[in-house]
Amino acid sequence: MKQRAITAFIFAGIMLGGIYWNILSFQVLFTVIAAGALWELTGILFRPGSAWRTGRRLIGCLTGLFPVIWMGIWLLQDGAGLPETGHTGLSSWQADTFHLGLVFGGTAFFILCLFLIELFIPDPTPAETIGHYLLGLFYIGIPIIALFELATPGSVYLPHRVFGLIWLIWTNDTFAYLIGSQLGRTKLFERISPKKTWEGTFGGMAGAMLMAWGLSFWLGEYTPVQWLALGAIVGVIGTLGDLVESMLKRSVGIKDSGTIMPGHGGLLDRFDSFLFVAPFAWLVVKMLGG
Amino acid sequence: MKQRAITAFIFAGIMLGGIYWNILSFQVLFTVIAAGALWELTGILFRPGSAWRTGRRLIGCLTGLFPVIWMGIWLLQDGAGLPETGHTGLSSWQADTFHLGLVFGGTAFFILCLFLIELFIPDPTPAETIGHYLLGLFYIGIPIIALFELATPGSVYLPHRVFGLIWLIWTNDTFAYLIGSQLGRTKLFERISPKKTWEGTFGGMAGAMLMAWGLSFWLGEYTPVQWLALGAIVGVIGTLGDLVESMLKRSVGIKDSGTIMPGHGGLLDRFDSFLFVAPFAWLVVKMLGG
């Protein structure tokens, strides 16, 4: 219990510092989180004892990190070459679309090179190996890109947006746990996550929306409608993201993704909801004019 | 032999008609080719007898086709909403980057939904299944997108570019076969493709570059330097693309990807070089100012 509290305290300090110091610390923080989560994910996908395991885990990490680092470099250049500065006629949708093209265009060539690398590795199942690399790209790399987009509209870094999203997810998890353990009767998805209940899920969503309403006063950044939409997204997609991670872990028969945080499981366990929420949060807020 | 000739004749007619009629027939032709190739690829990846096989093949096809159809719809709208028309200040690189962002942005959300779909399928290996879906996306869907970009600079469709690329690949294959079977002594990559030789590979590349030089007069479209670069790309990347397909087939122990073209194997066998060449052809020509 004491160990859990100390871990949580250090973790919260690192998160707050990284988010609020500046854009560079924000990027480094989430690049490191992505790297750690990818290391855990590839450890799940490439089983202990399989051939070339460490090499494959490294390539898998690199695949997921490629768009994150590539995007990070562009963001740090303070809009150099990005259309906000040169082409002010672009809407915020168009500017984000342009960034995505940059990130994905480079990544697509990286992926094609993975096929070529496999030629030179005597791997009995190249299709499976490349598939595993791609899983990390979409499950971890792309969500972090969505977070970068969400946090830097018009190339200006807005840390409240990142903190707000994480705070909503934490609120959702806490309310879901409290209400679920008190009132939970109806199983939500017993096959994948036996402890989750509908009561807890709705409780979590209610808590997140209530908190979102509060954040619209305390943090600003978004309109109340946008914040409430974020709360709802966190409630629905966050829960689904949690289930997806449980599914991936169950398919290989493990419980915790790692041991980096004593008493809290691995990074992937901590960020499973967050990773799934980020792209949808970006989309929904954008659709509401954010 | 006669059957081979008839098949080749019909195939050439369909290709020429589709490429040269108009942009719609071009898109339909390559969307159908992509669909067929995806059906063959998913047939290789999801083995006969595996659970939910047909459903998974369909989802796999849909995943690879999603960017193709999505991009096709944008192209058919004659630049509506695309930056060439609204923002003439964008360079041709920037305009292509914007298109890629549109295509990949939509596709990324489609992929996230695949994770959610897997929640509701009692699939013992969800990570492998999603990995297989993603393989088709990168191996077939994205190259077709690159072809669309290559063929429609500034939203104007230039069929000679498509014909020229296919003609170069055909020249490369033919020269590689002729010279390899006469002079071939040194194995290129015996583990994956026992018949290929270095002599044949260099012969194919020389043939492709000679043809490329000719095409610079007959077709125009590109400068001689751009054509020669395309010839070299076809020689190198086309051969590698062929090897990659052999690798994927060998990993499941089959020889032909399908039987759609009697005597010629499957669509994937016919287009393996082409799929790998298209993205690199786009990149190299673009870098040379095309």
Coordinates of C-alpha atoms in Angstrom, one line a residue:
Chain A
M1 CA 0.0 0.0 0.0
K2 CA 2.8 2.4 1.0
Q3 CA 4.7 1.4 -2.1
R4 CA 1.7 2.0 -4.3
A5 CA 1.3 5.5 -2.8
I6 CA 5.0 6.4 -3.3
T7 CA 4.9 5.2 -6.9
A8 CA 1.7 7.2 -7.6
F9 CA 3.3 10.3 -6.1
I10 CA 6.5 10.1 -8.1
F11 CA 4.4 9.2 -11.2
A12 CA 2.2 12.3 -10.7
G13 CA 5.1 14.5 -10.3
I14 CA 6.8 13.4 -13.5
M15 CA 3.6 13.7 -15.4
L16 CA 2.8 17.2 -14.2
G17 CA 6.4 18.4 -14.7
G18 CA 6.6 17.0 -18.2
I19 CA 3.3 18.4 -19.3
Y20 CA 3.7 21.9 -17.8
W21 CA 7.4 22.7 -18.2
N22 CA 7.4 23.3 -22.0
I23 CA 6.7 21.7 -25.4
L24 CA 10.0 19.9 -25.4
S25 CA 9.5 18.3 -22.0
F26 CA 5.9 17.3 -23.1
Q27 CA 7.2 15.6 -26.2
V28 CA 10.0 13.9 -24.4
L29 CA 7.6 12.7 -21.7
F30 CA 5.2 11.1 -24.1
T31 CA 7.9 9.8 -26.4
V32 CA 9.4 8.0 -23.4
I33 CA 5.9 6.7 -22.4
A34 CA 5.4 5.5 -25.9
A35 CA 8.8 3.8 -25.9
G36 CA 8.1 2.0 -22.6
A37 CA 4.6 1.0 -23.7
L38 CA 5.9 -0.3 -27.0
W39 CA 8.6 -2.3 -25.2
E40 CA 5.9 -3.9 -23.1
L41 CA 3.6 -4.5 -26.1
T42 CA 6.3 -6.1 -28.2
G43 CA 7.3 -8.2 -25.1
I44 CA 3.7 -9.5 -25.2
L45 CA 3.6 -10.1 -28.9
F46 CA 7.0 -11.7 -29.3
R47 CA 6.9 -14.4 -26.7
P48 CA 9.9 -15.3 -24.5
G49 CA 12.1 -17.9 -26.2
S50 CA 11.1 -17.0 -29.7
A51 CA 13.9 -16.5 -32.2
W52 CA 15.4 -13.0 -32.6
R53 CA 13.2 -11.8 -29.8
T54 CA 15.2 -8.8 -28.7
G55 CA 15.9 -7.6 -32.2
R56 CA 12.3 -7.8 -33.1
R57 CA 11.2 -6.0 -30.0
L58 CA 13.6 -3.2 -30.9
I59 CA 12.3 -3.0 -34.5
G60 CA 8.7 -3.1 -33.2
C61 CA 9.5 -0.2 -30.8
L62 CA 11.2 1.8 -33.6
T63 CA 8.2 1.3 -35.9
G64 CA 5.8 2.7 -33.3
L65 CA 8.2 5.5 -32.3
F66 CA 9.0 6.5 -35.9
P67 CA 5.9 8.7 -36.4
V68 CA 6.2 10.1 -32.8
I69 CA 9.8 11.2 -33.3
W70 CA 9.3 12.4 -36.9
M71 CA 6.3 14.5 -35.8
G72 CA 8.2 15.8 -32.8
I73 CA 11.0 17.1 -34.9
W74 CA 8.5 18.9 -37.1
L75 CA 6.8 20.4 -34.1
L76 CA 10.0 21.6 -32.6
Q77 CA 11.0 23.5 -35.7
D78 CA 8.3 25.9 -34.7
G79 CA 6.1 25.5 -37.7
A80 CA 9.0 25.6 -40.2
G81 CA 7.6 24.2 -43.5
L82 CA 4.2 23.6 -41.8
P83 CA 1.3 25.3 -43.5
E84 CA 0.2 27.5 -40.6
T85 CA 3.1 29.8 -41.2
G86 CA 3.4 29.8 -44.9
H87 CA -0.3 29.4 -45.9
T88 CA -2.5 31.1 -43.4
G89 CA -5.5 30.3 -45.7
L90 CA -5.5 26.8 -44.4
S91 CA -8.2 26.0 -41.9
S92 CA -7.3 24.2 -38.7
W93 CA -8.7 21.0 -40.1
Q94 CA -6.5 21.4 -43.2
A95 CA -3.4 22.2 -41.2
D96 CA -3.9 19.1 -39.0
T97 CA -4.5 17.0 -42.2
F98 CA -1.3 18.3 -43.6
H99 CA 0.6 17.2 -40.5
L100 CA -0.9 13.8 -40.6
G101 CA 0.2 13.5 -44.2
L102 CA 3.8 14.4 -43.3
V103 CA 3.8 11.9 -40.4
F104 CA 2.1 9.0 -42.3
G105 CA 3.9 9.6 -45.6
G106 CA 7.3 9.1 -43.9
T107 CA 6.0 6.2 -41.8
A108 CA 4.6 4.4 -44.9
F109 CA 8.1 4.3 -46.4
F110 CA 9.5 3.1 -43.1
I111 CA 7.0 0.3 -43.1
L112 CA 7.9 -0.7 -46.7
C113 CA 11.5 -1.0 -45.5
L114 CA 10.4 -3.4 -42.8
F115 CA 9.2 -5.8 -45.6
L116 CA 12.7 -5.5 -47.1
I117 CA 14.4 -6.1 -43.7
E118 CA 12.5 -9.3 -43.3
L119 CA 14.0 -10.6 -46.5
F120 CA 17.4 -10.8 -44.8
I121 CA 16.2 -12.4 -41.6
P122 CA 15.5 -16.1 -41.7
D123 CA 12.1 -15.7 -40.1
P124 CA 9.7 -18.6 -40.5
T125 CA 6.7 -16.3 -40.1
P126 CA 7.4 -12.9 -41.7
A127 CA 3.8 -12.0 -42.2
E128 CA 3.1 -12.4 -38.5
T129 CA 6.2 -10.5 -37.5
I130 CA 5.4 -7.5 -39.7
G131 CA 1.8 -7.6 -38.5
H132 CA 3.1 -7.3 -34.9
Y133 CA 5.2 -4.3 -35.8
L134 CA 2.2 -2.6 -37.4
L135 CA 0.1 -3.3 -34.3
G136 CA 2.4 -1.2 -32.2
L137 CA 2.3 1.6 -34.8
F138 CA -1.5 1.8 -34.7
Y139 CA -2.1 1.0 -31.0
I140 CA 0.6 3.3 -29.6
G141 CA 2.3 5.4 -32.2
I142 CA -0.7 6.9 -33.9
P143 CA -2.6 7.8 -30.6
I144 CA 0.5 9.7 -29.5
I145 CA 0.4 11.6 -32.8
A146 CA -3.2 12.4 -32.1
L147 CA -2.2 13.7 -28.7
F148 CA 0.4 15.9 -30.3
E149 CA -2.2 17.4 -32.7
L150 CA -4.7 17.9 -29.9
A151 CA -2.1 19.7 -27.7
T152 CA -0.6 22.0 -30.4
P153 CA -3.4 23.7 -32.4
G154 CA -1.7 26.2 -34.7
S155 CA 1.7 25.0 -33.5
V156 CA 1.1 26.6 -30.0
Y157 CA 1.4 24.2 -27.1
L158 CA -1.5 24.2 -24.7
P159 CA -0.6 22.0 -21.7
H160 CA -4.1 22.4 -20.1
R161 CA -5.5 20.2 -22.9
V162 CA -3.2 17.4 -22.1
F163 CA -3.6 17.6 -18.3
G164 CA -7.4 17.9 -18.7
L165 CA -7.7 14.8 -20.8
I166 CA -5.6 12.7 -18.4
W167 CA -7.5 14.1 -15.4
L168 CA -10.8 13.1 -17.0
I169 CA -9.5 9.6 -17.6
W170 CA -8.3 9.3 -14.0
T171 CA -11.7 10.6 -12.8
N172 CA -13.5 8.1 -15.0
D173 CA -11.4 5.2 -13.7
T174 CA -11.8 6.3 -10.1
F175 CA -15.6 6.7 -10.3
A176 CA -16.0 3.5 -12.3
Y177 CA -14.1 1.7 -9.5
L178 CA -15.9 3.3 -6.6
I179 CA -19.4 3.0 -8.0
G180 CA -18.7 -0.4 -9.6
S181 CA -17.4 -1.9 -6.4
Q182 CA -20.4 -0.6 -4.4
L183 CA -23.3 -1.0 -6.8
G184 CA -22.0 -3.2 -9.6
R185 CA -24.3 -6.1 -10.4
T186 CA -24.6 -6.3 -14.2
K187 CA -21.4 -7.6 -16.0
L188 CA -20.3 -5.5 -18.9
F189 CA -18.0 -7.8 -20.8
E190 CA -17.4 -10.9 -18.7
R191 CA -15.3 -12.8 -21.3
I192 CA -12.6 -10.2 -21.4
S193 CA -12.8 -8.2 -18.2
P194 CA -14.8 -10.1 -15.5
K195 CA -14.7 -7.3 -12.9
K196 CA -16.3 -4.5 -15.1
T197 CA -19.9 -3.7 -14.6
W198 CA -22.4 -1.5 -16.4
E199 CA -23.1 0.3 -13.2
G200 CA -19.4 1.1 -12.8
T201 CA -19.1 2.2 -16.4
F202 CA -22.1 4.6 -16.2
G203 CA -20.8 5.9 -12.8
G204 CA -17.4 6.5 -14.4
M205 CA -18.9 8.4 -17.3
A206 CA -21.1 10.5 -15.0
G207 CA -18.1 11.4 -12.9
A208 CA -16.0 12.2 -16.0
M209 CA -18.8 14.5 -17.4
L210 CA -19.2 16.2 -14.1
M211 CA -15.5 16.8 -13.9
A212 CA -15.4 18.0 -17.5
W213 CA -18.1 20.5 -16.6
G214 CA -15.9 21.7 -13.7
L215 CA -12.8 21.9 -15.9
S216 CA -14.6 24.2 -18.4
F217 CA -14.4 26.8 -15.6
W218 CA -11.1 25.9 -14.0
L219 CA -8.9 25.3 -17.1
G220 CA -10.8 27.0 -19.9
E221 CA -9.3 26.0 -23.3
Y222 CA -12.4 24.4 -24.5
T223 CA -16.1 25.5 -24.4
P224 CA -18.3 23.7 -21.9
V225 CA -19.9 21.7 -24.8
Q226 CA -16.5 20.6 -26.0
W227 CA -15.5 19.6 -22.4
L228 CA -18.8 17.6 -21.9
A229 CA -18.2 15.8 -25.2
L230 CA -14.7 15.0 -24.0
G231 CA -16.1 13.6 -20.8
A232 CA -18.5 11.4 -22.7
I233 CA -15.7 10.2 -25.1
V234 CA -13.6 9.3 -22.1
G235 CA -16.4 7.4 -20.5
V236 CA -17.2 5.3 -23.7
I237 CA -13.9 5.0 -25.6
G238 CA -11.8 4.9 -22.4
T239 CA -13.7 1.9 -21.2
L240 CA -13.4 0.2 -24.7
G241 CA -9.6 1.0 -24.8
D242 CA -9.3 -0.8 -21.4
L243 CA -11.1 -3.8 -22.8
V244 CA -8.9 -3.8 -25.9
E245 CA -5.8 -4.0 -23.8
S246 CA -7.3 -6.8 -21.7
M247 CA -8.1 -8.6 -24.9
L248 CA -4.6 -8.3 -26.2
K249 CA -3.2 -9.5 -22.9
R250 CA -5.7 -12.4 -22.5
S251 CA -4.8 -13.6 -26.0
V252 CA -1.3 -14.5 -24.6
G253 CA -2.4 -15.3 -21.1
I254 CA -0.9 -12.6 -19.0
K255 CA -2.3 -10.1 -16.5
D256 CA 0.0 -7.2 -16.2
S257 CA 1.9 -5.7 -19.1
G258 CA 4.9 -4.9 -17.1
T259 CA 6.4 -4.1 -13.7
I260 CA 7.8 -0.6 -14.2
M261 CA 5.4 0.9 -11.7
P262 CA 5.4 -1.2 -8.5
G263 CA 1.8 -2.0 -7.5
H264 CA 0.4 -0.4 -10.6
G265 CA 1.4 -2.9 -13.4
G266 CA 3.1 -1.7 -16.5
L267 CA 2.9 1.5 -18.6
L268 CA 0.5 -0.1 -21.0
D269 CA -1.9 -0.9 -18.1
R270 CA -1.8 2.8 -17.0
F271 CA -2.2 4.3 -20.5
D272 CA -4.5 1.8 -22.2
S273 CA -7.6 4.1 -21.9
F274 CA -5.6 7.2 -22.7
L275 CA -4.1 5.7 -26.0
F276 CA -7.5 4.8 -27.3
V277 CA -9.2 8.1 -26.2
A278 CA -6.7 10.5 -27.7
P279 CA -7.6 10.1 -31.4
F280 CA -11.3 10.2 -30.7
A281 CA -10.9 13.2 -28.4
W282 CA -9.0 15.1 -31.2
L283 CA -11.7 14.2 -33.7
V284 CA -14.7 15.1 -31.5
V285 CA -13.3 18.4 -30.3
K286 CA -12.3 19.3 -33.8
M287 CA -15.9 18.5 -35.0
L288 CA -17.2 20.8 -32.3
G289 CA -15.0 23.6 -33.7
G290 CA -12.0 23.2 -31.2
Chain B
M1 CA 0.8 -22.0 -74.0
K2 CA -2.2 -21.0 -76.1
Q3 CA -4.2 -20.4 -72.9
R4 CA -1.3 -18.2 -71.6
A5 CA -1.4 -16.1 -74.7
I6 CA -5.2 -15.6 -74.7
T7 CA -5.1 -14.7 -71.0
A8 CA -2.3 -12.2 -71.6
F9 CA -4.1 -10.7 -74.6
I10 CA -7.4 -10.1 -72.6
F11 CA -5.4 -8.9 -69.6
A12 CA -3.5 -6.3 -71.7
G13 CA -6.8 -5.1 -73.3
I14 CA -8.4 -4.5 -69.9
M15 CA -5.4 -2.7 -68.6
L16 CA -5.0 -0.4 -71.6
G17 CA -8.7 0.3 -71.7
G18 CA -8.9 1.0 -68.0
I19 CA -5.8 3.2 -67.9
Y20 CA -6.6 5.3 -71.1
W21 CA -10.4 5.7 -71.0
N22 CA -10.6 8.2 -68.2
I23 CA -9.8 8.9 -64.5
L24 CA -12.9 6.9 -63.4
S25 CA -12.0 3.8 -65.3
F26 CA -8.4 4.1 -64.0
Q27 CA -9.6 4.2 -60.5
V28 CA -12.1 1.4 -60.9
L29 CA -9.5 -0.8 -62.6
F30 CA -7.0 -0.4 -59.8
T31 CA -9.6 -0.6 -57.1
V32 CA -10.7 -3.9 -58.6
I33 CA -7.1 -5.1 -58.9
A34 CA -6.5 -4.1 -55.2
A35 CA -9.6 -5.9 -54.2
G36 CA -8.5 -9.1 -56.0
A37 CA -5.0 -8.9 -54.7
L38 CA -6.3 -8.4 -51.1
W39 CA -8.6 -11.3 -51.5
E40 CA -5.6 -13.5 -52.5
L41 CA -3.4 -12.1 -49.7
T42 CA -6.0 -12.6 -47.0
G43 CA -6.5 -16.1 -48.4
I44 CA -2.8 -16.7 -47.7
L45 CA -2.8 -15.1 -44.3
F46 CA -6.0 -16.7 -42.9
R47 CA -5.4 -20.3 -43.6
P48 CA -8.1 -22.7 -44.9
G49 CA -10.1 -24.2 -42.0
S50 CA -9.4 -21.4 -39.6
A51 CA -12.3 -20.0 -37.6
W52 CA -14.3 -17.0 -39.1
R53 CA -12.1 -17.3 -42.2
T54 CA -14.4 -15.7 -44.8
G55 CA -15.5 -12.9 -42.4
R56 CA -11.8 -12.1 -41.7
R57 CA -10.9 -12.1 -45.3
L58 CA -13.7 -9.7 -46.0
I59 CA -12.6 -7.4 -43.2
G60 CA -9.0 -7.7 -44.4
C61 CA -10.1 -6.7 -47.9
L62 CA -12.1 -3.8 -46.6
T63 CA -9.1 -2.6 -44.5
G64 CA -6.8 -2.5 -47.5
L65 CA -9.5 -1.0 -49.8
F66 CA -10.6 1.7 -47.3
P67 CA -7.9 4.2 -48.3
V68 CA -8.2 3.4 -51.9
I69 CA -12.0 4.1 -52.1
W70 CA -11.7 7.0 -49.7
M71 CA -9.0 8.6 -51.9
G72 CA -10.9 7.8 -55.0
I73 CA -14.0 9.6 -53.8
W74 CA -11.8 12.7 -53.1
L75 CA -10.1 12.6 -56.5
L76 CA -13.5 12.2 -58.3
Q77 CA -14.7 15.4 -56.7
D78 CA -12.3 17.2 -59.0
G79 CA -10.3 18.8 -56.2
A80 CA -13.2 19.9 -54.1
G81 CA -11.8 20.7 -50.7
L82 CA -8.3 19.7 -51.8
P83 CA -5.8 22.5 -51.5
E84 CA -4.8 22.9 -55.2
T85 CA -8.0 24.7 -55.9
G86 CA -8.5 26.6 -52.7
H87 CA -4.9 27.3 -51.8
T88 CA -2.7 27.7 -54.9
G89 CA 0.2 28.7 -52.6
L90 CA 0.8 25.0 -51.8
S91 CA 3.6 23.4 -53.6
S92 CA 3.1 20.0 -55.3
W93 CA 4.8 18.3 -52.4
Q94 CA 2.5 20.0 -49.9
A95 CA -0.6 19.2 -51.9
D96 CA 0.4 15.5 -52.0
T97 CA 1.2 15.6 -48.3
F98 CA -2.3 17.0 -47.7
H99 CA -3.9 14.2 -49.7
L100 CA -1.9 11.6 -47.7
G101 CA -3.2 13.2 -44.5
L102 CA -6.8 12.9 -45.6
V103 CA -6.3 9.3 -46.6
F104 CA -4.4 8.2 -43.6
G105 CA -6.4 10.2 -41.1
G106 CA -9.6 8.4 -42.1
T107 CA -7.8 5.1 -42.3
A108 CA -6.4 5.4 -38.8
F109 CA -9.9 5.7 -37.4
F110 CA -11.0 2.7 -39.4
I111 CA -8.1 0.8 -37.9
L112 CA -9.0 1.8 -34.4
C113 CA -12.5 0.4 -35.0
L114 CA -11.0 -2.9 -36.0
F115 CA -9.6 -3.2 -32.5
L116 CA -13.1 -2.6 -31.2
I117 CA -14.7 -5.1 -33.7
E118 CA -12.2 -7.8 -32.3
L119 CA -13.8 -7.3 -28.9
F120 CA -17.0 -8.8 -30.1
I121 CA -15.4 -11.8 -31.9
P122 CA -14.3 -14.7 -29.8
D123 CA -11.0 -14.8 -31.5
P124 CA -8.2 -16.7 -29.7
T125 CA -5.4 -14.6 -31.4
P126 CA -6.7 -11.0 -31.9
A127 CA -3.2 -9.5 -32.1
E128 CA -2.4 -11.8 -35.1
T129 CA -5.7 -11.1 -36.8
I130 CA -5.4 -7.3 -36.6
G131 CA -1.7 -7.6 -37.7
H132 CA -2.9 -9.5 -40.8
Y133 CA -5.5 -6.8 -41.6
L134 CA -2.7 -4.2 -41.4
L135 CA -0.4 -6.1 -43.6
G136 CA -2.9 -5.8 -46.5
L137 CA -3.3 -2.1 -45.8
F138 CA 0.5 -1.5 -46.2
Y139 CA 1.3 -4.1 -48.8
I140 CA -1.6 -3.3 -51.2
G141 CA -3.7 -0.3 -50.1
I142 CA -1.0 2.2 -49.6
P143 CA 0.9 1.4 -52.8
I144 CA -2.3 2.0 -54.8
I145 CA -2.7 5.4 -53.0
A146 CA 0.9 6.2 -54.2
L147 CA -0.1 5.2 -57.7
F148 CA -3.1 7.6 -57.5
E149 CA -0.8 10.4 -56.4
L150 CA 1.7 9.7 -59.1
A151 CA -1.0 9.7 -61.8
T152 CA -2.9 12.8 -60.7
P153 CA -0.5 15.7 -60.0
G154 CA -2.5 18.8 -59.4
S155 CA -5.7 16.7 -59.7
V156 CA -5.1 16.2 -63.5
Y157 CA -5.1 12.6 -64.6
L158 CA -2.0 11.7 -66.7
P159 CA -2.5 8.1 -68.0
H160 CA 0.9 7.9 -69.7
R161 CA 2.5 7.9 -66.3
V162 CA 0.6 4.8 -65.3
F163 CA 1.2 3.0 -68.6
G164 CA 4.9 4.0 -68.6
L165 CA 5.4 2.5 -65.1
I166 CA 3.7 -0.7 -65.9
W167 CA 5.6 -0.9 -69.3
L168 CA 8.9 -0.5 -67.5
I169 CA 8.1 -3.2 -65.0
W170 CA 7.1 -5.5 -67.8
T171 CA 10.4 -4.7 -69.7
N172 CA 12.4 -5.4 -66.5
D173 CA 10.7 -8.7 -66.0
T174 CA 11.1 -9.8 -69.6
F175 CA 14.8 -8.8 -69.8
A176 CA 15.5 -10.3 -66.5
Y177 CA 14.0 -13.6 -67.6
L178 CA 15.7 -13.6 -71.0
I179 CA 19.1 -12.7 -69.8
G180 CA 18.9 -14.7 -66.6
S181 CA 17.9 -17.9 -68.4
Q182 CA 20.8 -17.4 -71.0
L183 CA 23.6 -16.1 -68.9
G184 CA 22.5 -16.5 -65.3
R185 CA 25.1 -18.2 -63.1
T186 CA 25.3 -16.3 -59.7
K187 CA 22.2 -16.8 -57.5
L188 CA 20.7 -13.6 -56.2
F189 CA 18.6 -14.8 -53.2
E190 CA 18.5 -18.6 -53.2
R191 CA 16.7 -19.0 -50.0
I192 CA 13.6 -17.1 -51.2
S193 CA 13.6 -17.3 -55.0
P194 CA 16.0 -20.0 -56.2
K195 CA 15.7 -19.1 -59.9
K196 CA 16.7 -15.4 -59.7
T197 CA 20.3 -14.5 -60.7
W198 CA 22.4 -11.4 -60.4
E199 CA 23.0 -11.5 -64.2
G200 CA 19.2 -11.6 -64.8
T201 CA 18.6 -8.7 -62.4
F202 CA 21.2 -6.5 -64.0
G203 CA 19.9 -7.4 -67.4
G204 CA 16.4 -6.5 -66.4
M205 CA 17.6 -3.2 -65.0
A206 CA 19.6 -2.4 -68.1
G207 CA 16.5 -3.2 -70.2
A208 CA 14.2 -1.1 -68.0
M209 CA 16.6 1.9 -68.2
L210 CA 17.0 1.6 -72.0
M211 CA 13.2 1.5 -72.3
A212 CA 12.8 4.4 -69.9
W213 CA 15.2 6.4 -72.2
G214 CA 13.0 5.5 -75.1
L215 CA 9.8 6.4 -73.3
S216 CA 11.1 9.9 -72.5
F217 CA 10.7 10.5 -76.3
W218 CA 7.6 8.5 -77.0
L219 CA 5.5 9.4 -74.0
G220 CA 7.0 12.6 -72.7
E221 CA 5.4 13.4 -69.2
Y222 CA 8.8 13.2 -67.4
T223 CA 12.2 14.5 -68.2
P224 CA 14.8 12.0 -69.5
V225 CA 16.5 12.1 -66.1
Q226 CA 13.2 11.3 -64.3
W227 CA 12.5 8.4 -66.7
L228 CA 16.0 7.0 -66.1
A229 CA 15.5 7.2 -62.4
L230 CA 12.2 5.4 -62.8
G231 CA 14.0 2.7 -64.8
A232 CA 16.5 2.2 -62.0
I233 CA 13.8 2.1 -59.3
V234 CA 11.9 -0.5 -61.3
G235 CA 15.1 -2.6 -61.6
V236 CA 16.0 -2.5 -57.9
I237 CA 12.7 -2.1 -56.0
G238 CA 10.7 -4.2 -58.5
T239 CA 13.1 -7.1 -57.9
L240 CA 12.9 -6.6 -54.2
G241 CA 9.0 -6.5 -54.3
D242 CA 9.0 -9.8 -56.2
L243 CA 11.2 -11.3 -53.4
V244 CA 8.9 -9.9 -50.7
E245 CA 5.9 -11.6 -52.3
S246 CA 7.9 -14.9 -52.6
M247 CA 8.8 -14.6 -48.9
L248 CA 5.2 -14.1 -47.8
K249 CA 4.1 -17.1 -49.9
R250 CA 7.0 -19.3 -48.8
S251 CA 6.1 -18.6 -45.2
V252 CA 2.8 -20.4 -45.7
G253 CA 4.2 -22.9 -48.2
I254 CA 2.3 -22.0 -51.4
K255 CA 3.6 -21.2 -54.9
D256 CA 0.9 -19.2 -56.7
S257 CA -1.2 -16.6 -54.9
G258 CA -4.3 -17.5 -57.0
T259 CA -5.7 -18.8 -60.2
I260 CA -7.5 -15.9 -61.6
M261 CA -5.3 -15.7 -64.7
P262 CA -4.8 -19.2 -66.2
G263 CA -1.1 -19.8 -66.7
H264 CA -0.1 -16.6 -65.0
G265 CA -0.9 -17.3 -61.3
G266 CA -2.8 -14.8 -59.3
L267 CA -3.2 -11.1 -59.3
L268 CA -0.7 -10.7 -56.5
D269 CA 1.9 -12.6 -58.6
R270 CA 1.3 -10.2 -61.5
F271 CA 1.4 -7.1 -59.4
D272 CA 4.0 -7.9 -56.7
S273 CA 6.7 -5.7 -58.3
F274 CA 4.3 -3.0 -59.2
L275 CA 2.9 -2.6 -55.7
F276 CA 6.3 -2.2 -54.2
V277 CA 7.6 0.1 -57.0
A278 CA 4.7 2.6 -56.9
P279 CA 5.5 4.4 -53.7
F280 CA 9.2 4.7 -54.4
A281 CA 8.5 5.8 -58.0
W282 CA 6.3 8.6 -56.6
L283 CA 9.0 9.6 -54.1
V284 CA 11.9 9.6 -56.6
V285 CA 10.2 11.4 -59.4
K286 CA 8.9 14.0 -56.8
M287 CA 12.5 14.5 -55.5
L288 CA 13.6 15.1 -59.1
G289 CA 11.0 17.9 -59.4
G290 CA 8.2 15.8 -61.1

